[in-house]
Amino acid sequence: MIKEMVCIVCPMSCRMQVEMDKKKVVSVSHNGCVRGVKYANEEMSNPTRMVTSTVVLKNAALTRLPVMTASPVPKRKVADVMKQINKVKVKAPVKMYDVIIENVARTGVNVVASRSMDAIK
Amino acid sequence: MRKVDCVIVGGGSAGMSCAVAIARFGIKDILMIEREKELGGILNQCIHHGFGLHIYKKECTGPEFAQLLIESVKKYHIDIKLDTTVINITEGKKVTYVNEDEGVVEVQAKAIVMACGCMERSRGMISIPGDRCGNVLTAGTAQRYLNIDGYMCGKRVFILGSGDIGLIMARRMTLEGAKVLGVAEIMPYSNGLSRNIVQCLEDFNIPLYLNTTVTRIIGHPRLERIELSSVDENLRPIKDSEWSVAVDCLLLSIGLLPDTSLLNKLNVERDPQTRSVAVNEAFEMSLSGFFACGNVLQVHDLVDDVYLEAEVCGREVARYLHDGFVDEEMVHVCAGENVAHVVPQRLRKENMQDDCRFSFRVKKPMRDCILRIRSGENILREVKKRVMLPAEMEKLDLEKSMLMGAKDLVFEVKEDV
Ligand SMILES: Cc1cc2nc3c(=O)[nH]c(=O)nc-3n(C[C@H](O)[C@H](O)[C@H](O)COP(=O)(O)OP(=O)(O)OC[C@H]3O[C@@H](n4cnc5c(N)ncnc54)[C@H](O)[C@@H]3O)c2cc1C
Ligand code: SF4
């Protein structure tokens, strides 16, 4: 089976033709350079995404704390990660990179604060 | 009246980066004025990641980038006034600000840096016909409600305009449980980065309708339905191509405009192409001692570019305050064929440091083209480009030695070479 996919590694945005055999990439064509091949392989075998969102924040001047996964998580886990993030409430003070959720959705990745927030005096 | 060396209007990424540079070059008396309760500007609501790859060598979220920058600002003695709005600026460099503690205050500055960002184009600016109902808002407003205040603006959402803010919001609202029914773009190509098309739309099967626009807004008192039409080559709606969709929220992501309203009363040279002021290589306007950097000068896609531009601006502000600039004739820099605008618009050769960075955008997507910088008939530089997109600001550094003999400069891009 041949799939068309756009490479997003650089602004060339090559429309690549990716030949697949079941879940394996057999060949890549119409790619401008080798980075396209690497991207196609990753995207077809184990696509990953960063997840960023906010959690409820108490005891601070603002009511939401922005959070992020510390590294990309498998794409198919994104919905589960969001579900767990939406259950969390945090109390200020918080420091940037504090762990908010450990091993979110059993991905082995932590959700961390993406900024600090002081407590209200 | 209080006297200061430099007033910086706005504490976003441009204001902060500029302040740090001015301080590093030995100016001590800096006053930075920010309308919001904290520094960071637009970065605070951009909770997605993708900021600062060049500056911090990693991809940060907006708030993370802001915080890293705030930490470097705090290393210097910069007087920062938060929750304070600048309401007037005179040609004599008197700046009036207002806040709750002090009321209305006037300060006398020796230099002024405008770093007050841009605003989003709204419904009125493109006049979409139909009812005046609730829940038609700009994508940035919805982003602020959701990411700072925690409110979702709708459950069935449509987005007009394929700029990056709209694409980012399509993903964000989907992840929070809304149904995003589509994105309409009047042009035959998207205005967003292809990474955002893939990761914000395709990942969630959100359709992108090119050559399409919203031609009617229906609902009372709140939005109920929108009507869309295909457009012809002149961007005019095609009769009988209408279709409609039930939505409770329409987000507009139809472009950003530099916010130069504070300068309206001043006699400064403007550039109709950037819709902002014209500046020279020091980011100084036609009024001596007035500077501008960041989105108020030209709309940037990447915070790294804002940071670097503001840094050079800050260095030049410090030079201005230490020694002043040499008075000399200006070289005009013009946008030629296929180029939408170039910044800076003026160049003083003697004042120029080792090189000068030019930022510009092309008018339409182009492949296999040649970028050419001319001085009269004389070609100073030619660069082959495999692809150039209006969605991506281009940068080019030219060395002083190359520019010494130059008269007026023209930036142009030719296709098919
Ligand atoms: C939605 C969105 C998404 C983006 N995504 C990315 C991305 O993924 N990656 C990336 O690298 N870049 C991104 N950018 C681009 C980049 O981050 C911004 O262009 C940049 O941060 C703008 O900085 P600025 O300081 O010029 O403007 P702003 O951040 O807007 O700062 C201007 C400041 O001036 C203040 N101000 C205005 N008027 C007054 C006044 N009268 N008195 C006092 N203060 C005033 C405002 O409150 C504000 O804080 C994005 C931009 C936007 C808008
Ligand atoms: S294949 Fe290479 S040239 Fe083409 S978009 Fe990917 S990185 Fe860029």
Coordinates of C-alpha atoms in Angstrom, one line a residue, chain B residues 9 35 114-120 256-264 270 274-276 295-299:
Chain B
V9 CA 6.4 50.3 26.3
R35 CA -0.4 46.7 31.0
M114 CA 7.7 50.7 21.4
A115 CA 7.4 47.0 22.2
C116 CA 3.6 46.8 22.5
G117 CA 2.9 43.9 20.2
C118 CA 0.0 43.5 17.7
M119 CA -3.7 43.0 17.7
E120 CA -5.9 40.5 15.9
L256 CA -2.6 40.3 13.0
L257 CA -2.0 44.1 12.8
P258 CA 0.8 46.0 14.6
D259 CA -0.7 48.1 17.3
T260 CA 0.8 51.5 16.7
S261 CA -2.2 53.5 18.1
L262 CA 0.0 55.3 20.6
L263 CA 1.9 56.8 17.7
N264 CA -1.1 58.1 15.8
R270 CA 4.9 54.8 8.1
T274 CA 3.9 46.4 7.2
R275 CA 1.1 48.7 8.4
S276 CA 3.5 50.0 11.0
N295 CA 5.2 42.5 16.7
V296 CA 4.5 46.2 16.8
L297 CA 7.1 46.7 14.1
Q298 CA 6.3 43.6 12.0
V299 CA 4.3 40.5 12.7

